[in-house]
């Protein structure tokens, strides 16, 4: 469900009180955050990854990375009580925030009296495509992503070729290692390949648990994603994604064995798939984590070409 704040301000005194609350909220103070949450009657849910960024320096760095401009349309995923929202609103043309917690939604509706703010209530993973269809491609995307769904959100963006000018996210350090992993490493996976095909990705800085309230048990990382331009792109994005996932299905198996167990076998046939691998100069006895992103792309394109022979 999406709401426009111009339609939300019919609560009289409640509205005034919430706006007063905004002026008094110290987003750097755990005690203040706790006070606001308790006053709203909100019970934090670990599965939603509700850890609020209380590090002002980190917030400022986020703003520097996202480079908000007055002409920008921006998406924010997981605004919480609005610490980044408050900084972004005066700097951009419009802001759409995705928030799953109804209590947070009501708070945001009341304190941000700004026609440039839209709120999409619900799970961002399930609602972003509808938002894209309704509002078009955003210029920037930013978010303190829930740890449990961060990989699914970023992966869905990559699979759909969502390409804003830049995206800046806070993720678990372990996920940052996976998404930026190089071939040959233990963290290199189908997720790494698909994301690195779609984006140029950089881990910019790390955040200790104390940067958040409540403090998580792990270190977090800020990552920057920008669209990758290809001289030889995948001609069939779905085929590319399927091939990558099939080749990483069993990491301990060779490329040949993963090919023979591939979901592509019925469509393309055993001989065509093995021929494509050989013609690419790829060792059938090697393992998928040894291949560069470009090799997966080239192999997918060759398989597509062999389909018509």
JSON list of C-alpha atoms in Angstrom, two decimals, residues 84-309:
[
{"chain": "A", "resi": 84, "resn": "UNK", "atom": "CA", "xyz": [18.29, 9.49, 6.43]},
{"chain": "A", "resi": 85, "resn": "UNK", "atom": "CA", "xyz": [14.84, 10.49, 5.21]},
{"chain": "A", "resi": 86, "resn": "UNK", "atom": "CA", "xyz": [15.15, 13.81, 7.03]},
{"chain": "A", "resi": 87, "resn": "UNK", "atom": "CA", "xyz": [18.46, 14.51, 5.30]},
{"chain": "A", "resi": 88, "resn": "UNK", "atom": "CA", "xyz": [17.32, 13.44, 1.84]},
{"chain": "A", "resi": 89, "resn": "UNK", "atom": "CA", "xyz": [13.96, 15.25, 1.63]},
{"chain": "A", "resi": 90, "resn": "UNK", "atom": "CA", "xyz": [15.28, 18.82, 1.36]},
{"chain": "A", "resi": 91, "resn": "UNK", "atom": "CA", "xyz": [17.89, 17.73, -1.20]},
{"chain": "A", "resi": 92, "resn": "UNK", "atom": "CA", "xyz": [15.86, 15.79, -3.79]},
{"chain": "A", "resi": 93, "resn": "UNK", "atom": "CA", "xyz": [12.86, 16.19, -6.06]},
{"chain": "A", "resi": 94, "resn": "UNK", "atom": "CA", "xyz": [10.93, 13.21, -4.66]},
{"chain": "A", "resi": 95, "resn": "UNK", "atom": "CA", "xyz": [11.52, 10.40, -2.21]},
{"chain": "A", "resi": 96, "resn": "UNK", "atom": "CA", "xyz": [9.77, 7.03, -2.05]},
{"chain": "A", "resi": 97, "resn": "UNK", "atom": "CA", "xyz": [10.45, 5.01, 1.10]},
{"chain": "A", "resi": 98, "resn": "UNK", "atom": "CA", "xyz": [9.73, 1.31, 1.60]},
{"chain": "A", "resi": 99, "resn": "UNK", "atom": "CA", "xyz": [8.83, 0.40, 5.18]},
{"chain": "A", "resi": 100, "resn": "UNK", "atom": "CA", "xyz": [7.40, -2.90, 6.41]},
{"chain": "A", "resi": 101, "resn": "UNK", "atom": "CA", "xyz": [6.49, -1.86, 9.97]},
{"chain": "A", "resi": 102, "resn": "UNK", "atom": "CA", "xyz": [3.09, -0.15, 10.16]},
{"chain": "A", "resi": 103, "resn": "UNK", "atom": "CA", "xyz": [4.05, 1.67, 13.36]},
{"chain": "A", "resi": 104, "resn": "UNK", "atom": "CA", "xyz": [7.05, 3.22, 11.60]},
{"chain": "A", "resi": 105, "resn": "UNK", "atom": "CA", "xyz": [4.86, 4.08, 8.62]},
{"chain": "A", "resi": 106, "resn": "UNK", "atom": "CA", "xyz": [2.43, 6.02, 10.80]},
{"chain": "A", "resi": 107, "resn": "UNK", "atom": "CA", "xyz": [5.31, 7.87, 12.44]},
{"chain": "A", "resi": 108, "resn": "UNK", "atom": "CA", "xyz": [6.82, 8.81, 9.07]},
{"chain": "A", "resi": 109, "resn": "UNK", "atom": "CA", "xyz": [3.42, 9.90, 7.74]},
{"chain": "A", "resi": 110, "resn": "UNK", "atom": "CA", "xyz": [2.96, 12.26, 10.64]},
{"chain": "A", "resi": 111, "resn": "UNK", "atom": "CA", "xyz": [6.37, 13.88, 10.98]},
{"chain": "A", "resi": 112, "resn": "UNK", "atom": "CA", "xyz": [7.31, 14.48, 7.34]},
{"chain": "A", "resi": 113, "resn": "UNK", "atom": "CA", "xyz": [4.80, 17.00, 6.03]},
{"chain": "A", "resi": 114, "resn": "UNK", "atom": "CA", "xyz": [6.26, 17.03, 2.55]},
{"chain": "A", "resi": 115, "resn": "UNK", "atom": "CA", "xyz": [4.50, 16.34, -0.75]},
{"chain": "A", "resi": 116, "resn": "UNK", "atom": "CA", "xyz": [7.72, 14.90, -2.20]},
{"chain": "A", "resi": 117, "resn": "UNK", "atom": "CA", "xyz": [7.59, 11.92, 0.15]},
{"chain": "A", "resi": 118, "resn": "UNK", "atom": "CA", "xyz": [5.71, 8.75, -0.74]},
{"chain": "A", "resi": 119, "resn": "UNK", "atom": "CA", "xyz": [5.55, 5.71, 1.52]},
{"chain": "A", "resi": 120, "resn": "UNK", "atom": "CA", "xyz": [5.19, 2.14, 0.30]},
{"chain": "A", "resi": 121, "resn": "UNK", "atom": "CA", "xyz": [4.08, 0.01, 3.24]},
{"chain": "A", "resi": 122, "resn": "UNK", "atom": "CA", "xyz": [5.12, -3.63, 3.04]},
{"chain": "A", "resi": 123, "resn": "UNK", "atom": "CA", "xyz": [8.06, -5.84, 2.18]},
{"chain": "A", "resi": 124, "resn": "UNK", "atom": "CA", "xyz": [10.27, -3.99, -0.33]},
{"chain": "A", "resi": 125, "resn": "UNK", "atom": "CA", "xyz": [11.20, -7.30, -1.96]},
{"chain": "A", "resi": 126, "resn": "UNK", "atom": "CA", "xyz": [7.53, -7.79, -2.86]},
{"chain": "A", "resi": 127, "resn": "UNK", "atom": "CA", "xyz": [6.57, -4.19, -3.63]},
{"chain": "A", "resi": 128, "resn": "UNK", "atom": "CA", "xyz": [9.46, -2.60, -5.54]},
{"chain": "A", "resi": 129, "resn": "UNK", "atom": "CA", "xyz": [8.39, -3.87, -8.96]},
{"chain": "A", "resi": 130, "resn": "UNK", "atom": "CA", "xyz": [4.94, -2.32, -8.58]},
{"chain": "A", "resi": 131, "resn": "UNK", "atom": "CA", "xyz": [6.62, 0.93, -7.51]},
{"chain": "A", "resi": 132, "resn": "UNK", "atom": "CA", "xyz": [8.85, 0.78, -10.57]},
{"chain": "A", "resi": 133, "resn": "UNK", "atom": "CA", "xyz": [5.86, 0.31, -12.84]},
{"chain": "A", "resi": 134, "resn": "UNK", "atom": "CA", "xyz": [3.98, 3.16, -11.20]},
{"chain": "A", "resi": 135, "resn": "UNK", "atom": "CA", "xyz": [6.76, 5.71, -10.72]},
{"chain": "A", "resi": 136, "resn": "UNK", "atom": "CA", "xyz": [9.47, 4.72, -13.17]},
{"chain": "A", "resi": 137, "resn": "UNK", "atom": "CA", "xyz": [13.19, 4.13, -12.62]},
{"chain": "A", "resi": 138, "resn": "UNK", "atom": "CA", "xyz": [14.64, 6.05, -9.65]},
{"chain": "A", "resi": 139, "resn": "UNK", "atom": "CA", "xyz": [17.85, 8.02, -10.05]},
{"chain": "A", "resi": 140, "resn": "UNK", "atom": "CA", "xyz": [19.29, 6.73, -6.76]},
{"chain": "A", "resi": 141, "resn": "UNK", "atom": "CA", "xyz": [18.49, 4.00, -4.22]},
{"chain": "A", "resi": 142, "resn": "UNK", "atom": "CA", "xyz": [19.72, 3.95, -0.63]},
{"chain": "A", "resi": 143, "resn": "UNK", "atom": "CA", "xyz": [18.98, 1.73, 2.32]},
{"chain": "A", "resi": 144, "resn": "UNK", "atom": "CA", "xyz": [19.98, 0.15, 5.58]},
{"chain": "A", "resi": 145, "resn": "UNK", "atom": "CA", "xyz": [18.95, -3.30, 4.36]},
{"chain": "A", "resi": 146, "resn": "UNK", "atom": "CA", "xyz": [17.61, -6.02, 6.69]},
{"chain": "A", "resi": 147, "resn": "UNK", "atom": "CA", "xyz": [20.34, -8.66, 7.00]},
{"chain": "A", "resi": 148, "resn": "UNK", "atom": "CA", "xyz": [17.96, -11.53, 6.32]},
{"chain": "A", "resi": 149, "resn": "UNK", "atom": "CA", "xyz": [16.66, -10.16, 3.02]},
{"chain": "A", "resi": 150, "resn": "UNK", "atom": "CA", "xyz": [19.54, -8.00, 1.75]},
{"chain": "A", "resi": 151, "resn": "UNK", "atom": "CA", "xyz": [20.88, -10.61, -0.68]},
{"chain": "A", "resi": 152, "resn": "UNK", "atom": "CA", "xyz": [17.39, -11.32, -2.02]},
{"chain": "A", "resi": 153, "resn": "UNK", "atom": "CA", "xyz": [16.69, -7.61, -2.57]},
{"chain": "A", "resi": 154, "resn": "UNK", "atom": "CA", "xyz": [20.00, -6.91, -4.32]},
{"chain": "A", "resi": 155, "resn": "UNK", "atom": "CA", "xyz": [19.74, -10.16, -6.30]},
{"chain": "A", "resi": 156, "resn": "UNK", "atom": "CA", "xyz": [16.25, -9.25, -7.49]},
{"chain": "A", "resi": 157, "resn": "UNK", "atom": "CA", "xyz": [17.53, -5.86, -8.66]},
{"chain": "A", "resi": 158, "resn": "UNK", "atom": "CA", "xyz": [20.38, -7.54, -10.56]},
{"chain": "A", "resi": 159, "resn": "UNK", "atom": "CA", "xyz": [18.12, -10.15, -12.17]},
{"chain": "A", "resi": 160, "resn": "UNK", "atom": "CA", "xyz": [15.70, -7.44, -13.31]},
{"chain": "A", "resi": 161, "resn": "UNK", "atom": "CA", "xyz": [18.56, -5.25, -14.61]},
{"chain": "A", "resi": 162, "resn": "UNK", "atom": "CA", "xyz": [17.43, -2.37, -12.40]},
{"chain": "A", "resi": 163, "resn": "UNK", "atom": "CA", "xyz": [19.97, 0.34, -13.16]},
{"chain": "A", "resi": 164, "resn": "UNK", "atom": "CA", "xyz": [19.72, 3.59, -11.18]},
{"chain": "A", "resi": 165, "resn": "UNK", "atom": "CA", "xyz": [22.76, 5.86, -11.45]},
{"chain": "A", "resi": 166, "resn": "UNK", "atom": "CA", "xyz": [23.92, 4.56, -8.07]},
{"chain": "A", "resi": 167, "resn": "UNK", "atom": "CA", "xyz": [22.78, 2.54, -5.10]},
{"chain": "A", "resi": 168, "resn": "UNK", "atom": "CA", "xyz": [24.22, 2.70, -1.58]},
{"chain": "A", "resi": 169, "resn": "UNK", "atom": "CA", "xyz": [23.39, 0.04, 0.98]},
{"chain": "A", "resi": 170, "resn": "UNK", "atom": "CA", "xyz": [24.36, -1.08, 4.45]},
{"chain": "A", "resi": 171, "resn": "UNK", "atom": "CA", "xyz": [24.73, -4.86, 4.53]},
{"chain": "A", "resi": 172, "resn": "UNK", "atom": "CA", "xyz": [26.29, -7.50, 6.72]},
{"chain": "A", "resi": 173, "resn": "UNK", "atom": "CA", "xyz": [30.06, -7.64, 6.24]},
{"chain": "A", "resi": 174, "resn": "UNK", "atom": "CA", "xyz": [29.80, -11.27, 5.16]},
{"chain": "A", "resi": 175, "resn": "UNK", "atom": "CA", "xyz": [27.43, -10.31, 2.34]},
{"chain": "A", "resi": 176, "resn": "UNK", "atom": "CA", "xyz": [29.77, -7.52, 1.23]},
{"chain": "A", "resi": 177, "resn": "UNK", "atom": "CA", "xyz": [32.53, -10.13, 0.92]},
{"chain": "A", "resi": 178, "resn": "UNK", "atom": "CA", "xyz": [30.28, -12.38, -1.15]},
{"chain": "A", "resi": 179, "resn": "UNK", "atom": "CA", "xyz": [29.07, -9.69, -3.51]},
{"chain": "A", "resi": 180, "resn": "UNK", "atom": "CA", "xyz": [32.60, -8.36, -4.18]},
{"chain": "A", "resi": 181, "resn": "UNK", "atom": "CA", "xyz": [34.38, -11.76, -4.21]},
{"chain": "A", "resi": 182, "resn": "UNK", "atom": "CA", "xyz": [36.93, -12.58, -6.91]},
{"chain": "A", "resi": 183, "resn": "UNK", "atom": "CA", "xyz": [37.17, -15.87, -8.85]},
{"chain": "A", "resi": 184, "resn": "UNK", "atom": "CA", "xyz": [38.90, -18.65, -6.97]},
{"chain": "A", "resi": 185, "resn": "UNK", "atom": "CA", "xyz": [37.85, -17.51, -3.51]},
{"chain": "A", "resi": 186, "resn": "UNK", "atom": "CA", "xyz": [35.49, -19.34, -1.17]},
{"chain": "A", "resi": 187, "resn": "UNK", "atom": "CA", "xyz": [33.02, -16.43, -1.23]},
{"chain": "A", "resi": 188, "resn": "UNK", "atom": "CA", "xyz": [32.75, -16.38, -5.03]},
{"chain": "A", "resi": 189, "resn": "UNK", "atom": "CA", "xyz": [29.32, -17.70, -6.00]},
{"chain": "A", "resi": 190, "resn": "UNK", "atom": "CA", "xyz": [26.45, -17.40, -8.45]},
{"chain": "A", "resi": 191, "resn": "UNK", "atom": "CA", "xyz": [25.32, -14.39, -6.39]},
{"chain": "A", "resi": 192, "resn": "UNK", "atom": "CA", "xyz": [28.72, -12.74, -6.92]},
{"chain": "A", "resi": 193, "resn": "UNK", "atom": "CA", "xyz": [28.65, -13.38, -10.67]},
{"chain": "A", "resi": 194, "resn": "UNK", "atom": "CA", "xyz": [25.09, -12.18, -11.27]},
{"chain": "A", "resi": 195, "resn": "UNK", "atom": "CA", "xyz": [25.57, -9.03, -9.18]},
{"chain": "A", "resi": 196, "resn": "UNK", "atom": "CA", "xyz": [28.97, -8.20, -10.68]},
{"chain": "A", "resi": 197, "resn": "UNK", "atom": "CA", "xyz": [27.55, -8.65, -14.17]},
{"chain": "A", "resi": 198, "resn": "UNK", "atom": "CA", "xyz": [24.89, -6.03, -13.40]},
{"chain": "A", "resi": 199, "resn": "UNK", "atom": "CA", "xyz": [26.94, -3.60, -11.31]},
{"chain": "A", "resi": 200, "resn": "UNK", "atom": "CA", "xyz": [30.36, -2.23, -10.53]},
{"chain": "A", "resi": 201, "resn": "UNK", "atom": "CA", "xyz": [30.44, -2.87, -6.78]},
{"chain": "A", "resi": 202, "resn": "UNK", "atom": "CA", "xyz": [32.70, -1.38, -4.15]},
{"chain": "A", "resi": 203, "resn": "UNK", "atom": "CA", "xyz": [32.85, -1.87, -0.41]},
{"chain": "A", "resi": 204, "resn": "UNK", "atom": "CA", "xyz": [33.40, 1.68, 0.82]},
{"chain": "A", "resi": 205, "resn": "UNK", "atom": "CA", "xyz": [33.62, 1.50, 4.60]},
{"chain": "A", "resi": 206, "resn": "UNK", "atom": "CA", "xyz": [32.72, -0.70, 7.55]},
{"chain": "A", "resi": 207, "resn": "UNK", "atom": "CA", "xyz": [30.46, 0.02, 10.51]},
{"chain": "A", "resi": 208, "resn": "UNK", "atom": "CA", "xyz": [30.98, -1.50, 13.94]},
{"chain": "A", "resi": 209, "resn": "UNK", "atom": "CA", "xyz": [27.97, -2.89, 15.82]},
{"chain": "A", "resi": 210, "resn": "UNK", "atom": "CA", "xyz": [27.92, 0.23, 18.02]},
{"chain": "A", "resi": 211, "resn": "UNK", "atom": "CA", "xyz": [26.94, 2.31, 14.99]},
{"chain": "A", "resi": 212, "resn": "UNK", "atom": "CA", "xyz": [23.42, 0.91, 15.38]},
{"chain": "A", "resi": 213, "resn": "UNK", "atom": "CA", "xyz": [20.69, 0.60, 17.98]},
{"chain": "A", "resi": 214, "resn": "UNK", "atom": "CA", "xyz": [20.03, -2.12, 18.91]},
{"chain": "A", "resi": 215, "resn": "UNK", "atom": "CA", "xyz": [23.59, -3.19, 18.16]},
{"chain": "A", "resi": 216, "resn": "UNK", "atom": "CA", "xyz": [23.76, -6.21, 15.83]},
{"chain": "A", "resi": 217, "resn": "UNK", "atom": "CA", "xyz": [26.14, -9.06, 16.56]},
{"chain": "A", "resi": 218, "resn": "UNK", "atom": "CA", "xyz": [28.17, -8.53, 13.39]},
{"chain": "A", "resi": 219, "resn": "UNK", "atom": "CA", "xyz": [30.11, -5.83, 11.56]},
{"chain": "A", "resi": 220, "resn": "UNK", "atom": "CA", "xyz": [28.33, -4.11, 8.69]},
{"chain": "A", "resi": 221, "resn": "UNK", "atom": "CA", "xyz": [29.62, -2.64, 5.44]},
{"chain": "A", "resi": 222, "resn": "UNK", "atom": "CA", "xyz": [28.52, 0.22, 3.22]},
{"chain": "A", "resi": 223, "resn": "UNK", "atom": "CA", "xyz": [28.57, -0.79, -0.44]},
{"chain": "A", "resi": 224, "resn": "UNK", "atom": "CA", "xyz": [28.24, 1.30, -3.60]},
{"chain": "A", "resi": 225, "resn": "UNK", "atom": "CA", "xyz": [26.70, -0.18, -6.74]},
{"chain": "A", "resi": 226, "resn": "UNK", "atom": "CA", "xyz": [26.78, 1.51, -10.15]},
{"chain": "A", "resi": 227, "resn": "UNK", "atom": "CA", "xyz": [25.54, 0.11, -13.48]},
{"chain": "A", "resi": 228, "resn": "UNK", "atom": "CA", "xyz": [28.15, -1.87, -15.41]},
{"chain": "A", "resi": 229, "resn": "UNK", "atom": "CA", "xyz": [28.50, -1.10, -19.10]},
{"chain": "A", "resi": 230, "resn": "UNK", "atom": "CA", "xyz": [29.31, -4.11, -21.29]},
{"chain": "A", "resi": 231, "resn": "UNK", "atom": "CA", "xyz": [30.95, -4.20, -24.70]},
{"chain": "A", "resi": 232, "resn": "UNK", "atom": "CA", "xyz": [29.60, -7.76, -25.12]},
{"chain": "A", "resi": 233, "resn": "UNK", "atom": "CA", "xyz": [26.49, -8.14, -22.94]},
{"chain": "A", "resi": 234, "resn": "UNK", "atom": "CA", "xyz": [24.53, -11.33, -22.35]},
{"chain": "A", "resi": 235, "resn": "UNK", "atom": "CA", "xyz": [22.12, -11.66, -25.26]},
{"chain": "A", "resi": 236, "resn": "UNK", "atom": "CA", "xyz": [19.62, -13.59, -23.16]},
{"chain": "A", "resi": 237, "resn": "UNK", "atom": "CA", "xyz": [19.68, -12.41, -19.54]},
{"chain": "A", "resi": 238, "resn": "UNK", "atom": "CA", "xyz": [17.50, -15.25, -18.30]},
{"chain": "A", "resi": 239, "resn": "UNK", "atom": "CA", "xyz": [19.70, -17.87, -19.96]},
{"chain": "A", "resi": 240, "resn": "UNK", "atom": "CA", "xyz": [22.79, -16.26, -18.44]},
{"chain": "A", "resi": 241, "resn": "UNK", "atom": "CA", "xyz": [21.29, -16.31, -14.93]},
{"chain": "A", "resi": 242, "resn": "UNK", "atom": "CA", "xyz": [20.14, -19.92, -15.26]},
{"chain": "A", "resi": 243, "resn": "UNK", "atom": "CA", "xyz": [23.55, -21.03, -16.53]},
{"chain": "A", "resi": 244, "resn": "UNK", "atom": "CA", "xyz": [25.39, -19.30, -13.69]},
{"chain": "A", "resi": 245, "resn": "UNK", "atom": "CA", "xyz": [23.15, -20.82, -11.02]},
{"chain": "A", "resi": 246, "resn": "UNK", "atom": "CA", "xyz": [23.35, -24.28, -12.58]},
{"chain": "A", "resi": 247, "resn": "UNK", "atom": "CA", "xyz": [27.14, -24.19, -12.75]},
{"chain": "A", "resi": 248, "resn": "UNK", "atom": "CA", "xyz": [27.36, -23.27, -9.06]},
{"chain": "A", "resi": 249, "resn": "UNK", "atom": "CA", "xyz": [24.71, -25.78, -8.00]},
{"chain": "A", "resi": 250, "resn": "UNK", "atom": "CA", "xyz": [27.35, -28.16, -6.59]},
{"chain": "A", "resi": 251, "resn": "UNK", "atom": "CA", "xyz": [30.59, -26.35, -5.88]},
{"chain": "A", "resi": 252, "resn": "UNK", "atom": "CA", "xyz": [32.58, -29.55, -5.43]},
{"chain": "A", "resi": 253, "resn": "UNK", "atom": "CA", "xyz": [31.58, -30.87, -8.86]},
{"chain": "A", "resi": 254, "resn": "UNK", "atom": "CA", "xyz": [33.39, -30.09, -12.10]},
{"chain": "A", "resi": 255, "resn": "UNK", "atom": "CA", "xyz": [31.93, -27.87, -14.79]},
{"chain": "A", "resi": 256, "resn": "UNK", "atom": "CA", "xyz": [31.19, -30.98, -16.85]},
{"chain": "A", "resi": 257, "resn": "UNK", "atom": "CA", "xyz": [29.21, -32.65, -14.07]},
{"chain": "A", "resi": 258, "resn": "UNK", "atom": "CA", "xyz": [27.25, -29.48, -13.32]},
{"chain": "A", "resi": 259, "resn": "UNK", "atom": "CA", "xyz": [26.49, -29.06, -17.03]},
{"chain": "A", "resi": 260, "resn": "UNK", "atom": "CA", "xyz": [25.19, -32.63, -17.19]},
{"chain": "A", "resi": 261, "resn": "UNK", "atom": "CA", "xyz": [22.89, -31.89, -14.27]},
{"chain": "A", "resi": 262, "resn": "UNK", "atom": "CA", "xyz": [21.82, -28.52, -15.64]},
{"chain": "A", "resi": 263, "resn": "UNK", "atom": "CA", "xyz": [18.23, -27.37, -16.11]},
{"chain": "A", "resi": 264, "resn": "UNK", "atom": "CA", "xyz": [19.35, -26.39, -19.63]},
{"chain": "A", "resi": 265, "resn": "UNK", "atom": "CA", "xyz": [19.97, -30.01, -20.64]},
{"chain": "A", "resi": 266, "resn": "UNK", "atom": "CA", "xyz": [16.46, -30.68, -21.87]},
{"chain": "A", "resi": 267, "resn": "UNK", "atom": "CA", "xyz": [16.35, -27.48, -23.93]},
{"chain": "A", "resi": 268, "resn": "UNK", "atom": "CA", "xyz": [19.78, -27.54, -25.53]},
{"chain": "A", "resi": 269, "resn": "UNK", "atom": "CA", "xyz": [20.95, -31.14, -25.29]},
{"chain": "A", "resi": 270, "resn": "UNK", "atom": "CA", "xyz": [24.07, -32.71, -23.82]},
{"chain": "A", "resi": 271, "resn": "UNK", "atom": "CA", "xyz": [26.32, -32.41, -26.87]},
{"chain": "A", "resi": 272, "resn": "UNK", "atom": "CA", "xyz": [25.53, -28.77, -27.61]},
{"chain": "A", "resi": 273, "resn": "UNK", "atom": "CA", "xyz": [26.21, -27.75, -24.03]},
{"chain": "A", "resi": 274, "resn": "UNK", "atom": "CA", "xyz": [29.52, -29.64, -23.85]},
{"chain": "A", "resi": 275, "resn": "UNK", "atom": "CA", "xyz": [30.50, -28.35, -27.29]},
{"chain": "A", "resi": 276, "resn": "UNK", "atom": "CA", "xyz": [29.85, -24.77, -26.18]},
{"chain": "A", "resi": 277, "resn": "UNK", "atom": "CA", "xyz": [32.12, -25.24, -23.15]},
{"chain": "A", "resi": 278, "resn": "UNK", "atom": "CA", "xyz": [34.92, -26.69, -25.29]},
{"chain": "A", "resi": 279, "resn": "UNK", "atom": "CA", "xyz": [34.62, -23.96, -27.94]},
{"chain": "A", "resi": 280, "resn": "UNK", "atom": "CA", "xyz": [34.99, -21.35, -25.20]},
{"chain": "A", "resi": 281, "resn": "UNK", "atom": "CA", "xyz": [38.29, -22.96, -24.24]},
{"chain": "A", "resi": 282, "resn": "UNK", "atom": "CA", "xyz": [36.99, -23.84, -20.79]},
{"chain": "A", "resi": 283, "resn": "UNK", "atom": "CA", "xyz": [38.39, -26.91, -19.10]},
{"chain": "A", "resi": 284, "resn": "UNK", "atom": "CA", "xyz": [35.52, -29.31, -18.40]},
{"chain": "A", "resi": 285, "resn": "UNK", "atom": "CA", "xyz": [37.43, -30.63, -15.39]},
{"chain": "A", "resi": 286, "resn": "UNK", "atom": "CA", "xyz": [37.68, -27.17, -13.83]},
{"chain": "A", "resi": 287, "resn": "UNK", "atom": "CA", "xyz": [35.25, -25.81, -11.26]},
{"chain": "A", "resi": 288, "resn": "UNK", "atom": "CA", "xyz": [32.90, -22.90, -11.78]},
{"chain": "A", "resi": 289, "resn": "UNK", "atom": "CA", "xyz": [34.51, -20.66, -9.17]},
{"chain": "A", "resi": 290, "resn": "UNK", "atom": "CA", "xyz": [37.58, -20.47, -11.43]},
{"chain": "A", "resi": 291, "resn": "UNK", "atom": "CA", "xyz": [35.68, -18.65, -14.20]},
{"chain": "A", "resi": 292, "resn": "UNK", "atom": "CA", "xyz": [35.57, -14.88, -14.67]},
{"chain": "A", "resi": 293, "resn": "UNK", "atom": "CA", "xyz": [32.22, -13.11, -15.04]},
{"chain": "A", "resi": 294, "resn": "UNK", "atom": "CA", "xyz": [33.00, -12.47, -18.72]},
{"chain": "A", "resi": 295, "resn": "UNK", "atom": "CA", "xyz": [33.49, -16.21, -19.31]},
{"chain": "A", "resi": 296, "resn": "UNK", "atom": "CA", "xyz": [29.99, -16.97, -18.03]},
{"chain": "A", "resi": 297, "resn": "UNK", "atom": "CA", "xyz": [28.60, -14.28, -20.36]},
{"chain": "A", "resi": 298, "resn": "UNK", "atom": "CA", "xyz": [30.51, -15.59, -23.37]},
{"chain": "A", "resi": 299, "resn": "UNK", "atom": "CA", "xyz": [29.49, -19.18, -22.63]},
{"chain": "A", "resi": 300, "resn": "UNK", "atom": "CA", "xyz": [25.81, -18.22, -22.34]},
{"chain": "A", "resi": 301, "resn": "UNK", "atom": "CA", "xyz": [25.99, -16.38, -25.67]},
{"chain": "A", "resi": 302, "resn": "UNK", "atom": "CA", "xyz": [27.63, -19.36, -27.36]},
{"chain": "A", "resi": 303, "resn": "UNK", "atom": "CA", "xyz": [24.98, -21.76, -26.02]},
{"chain": "A", "resi": 304, "resn": "UNK", "atom": "CA", "xyz": [22.31, -19.44, -27.40]},
{"chain": "A", "resi": 305, "resn": "UNK", "atom": "CA", "xyz": [24.04, -19.40, -30.79]},
{"chain": "A", "resi": 306, "resn": "UNK", "atom": "CA", "xyz": [24.28, -23.20, -30.89]},
{"chain": "A", "resi": 307, "resn": "UNK", "atom": "CA", "xyz": [20.55, -23.45, -30.29]},
{"chain": "A", "resi": 308, "resn": "UNK", "atom": "CA", "xyz": [19.95, -22.64, -33.94]},
{"chain": "A", "resi": 309, "resn": "UNK", "atom": "CA", "xyz": [22.51, -25.06, -35.39]}
]
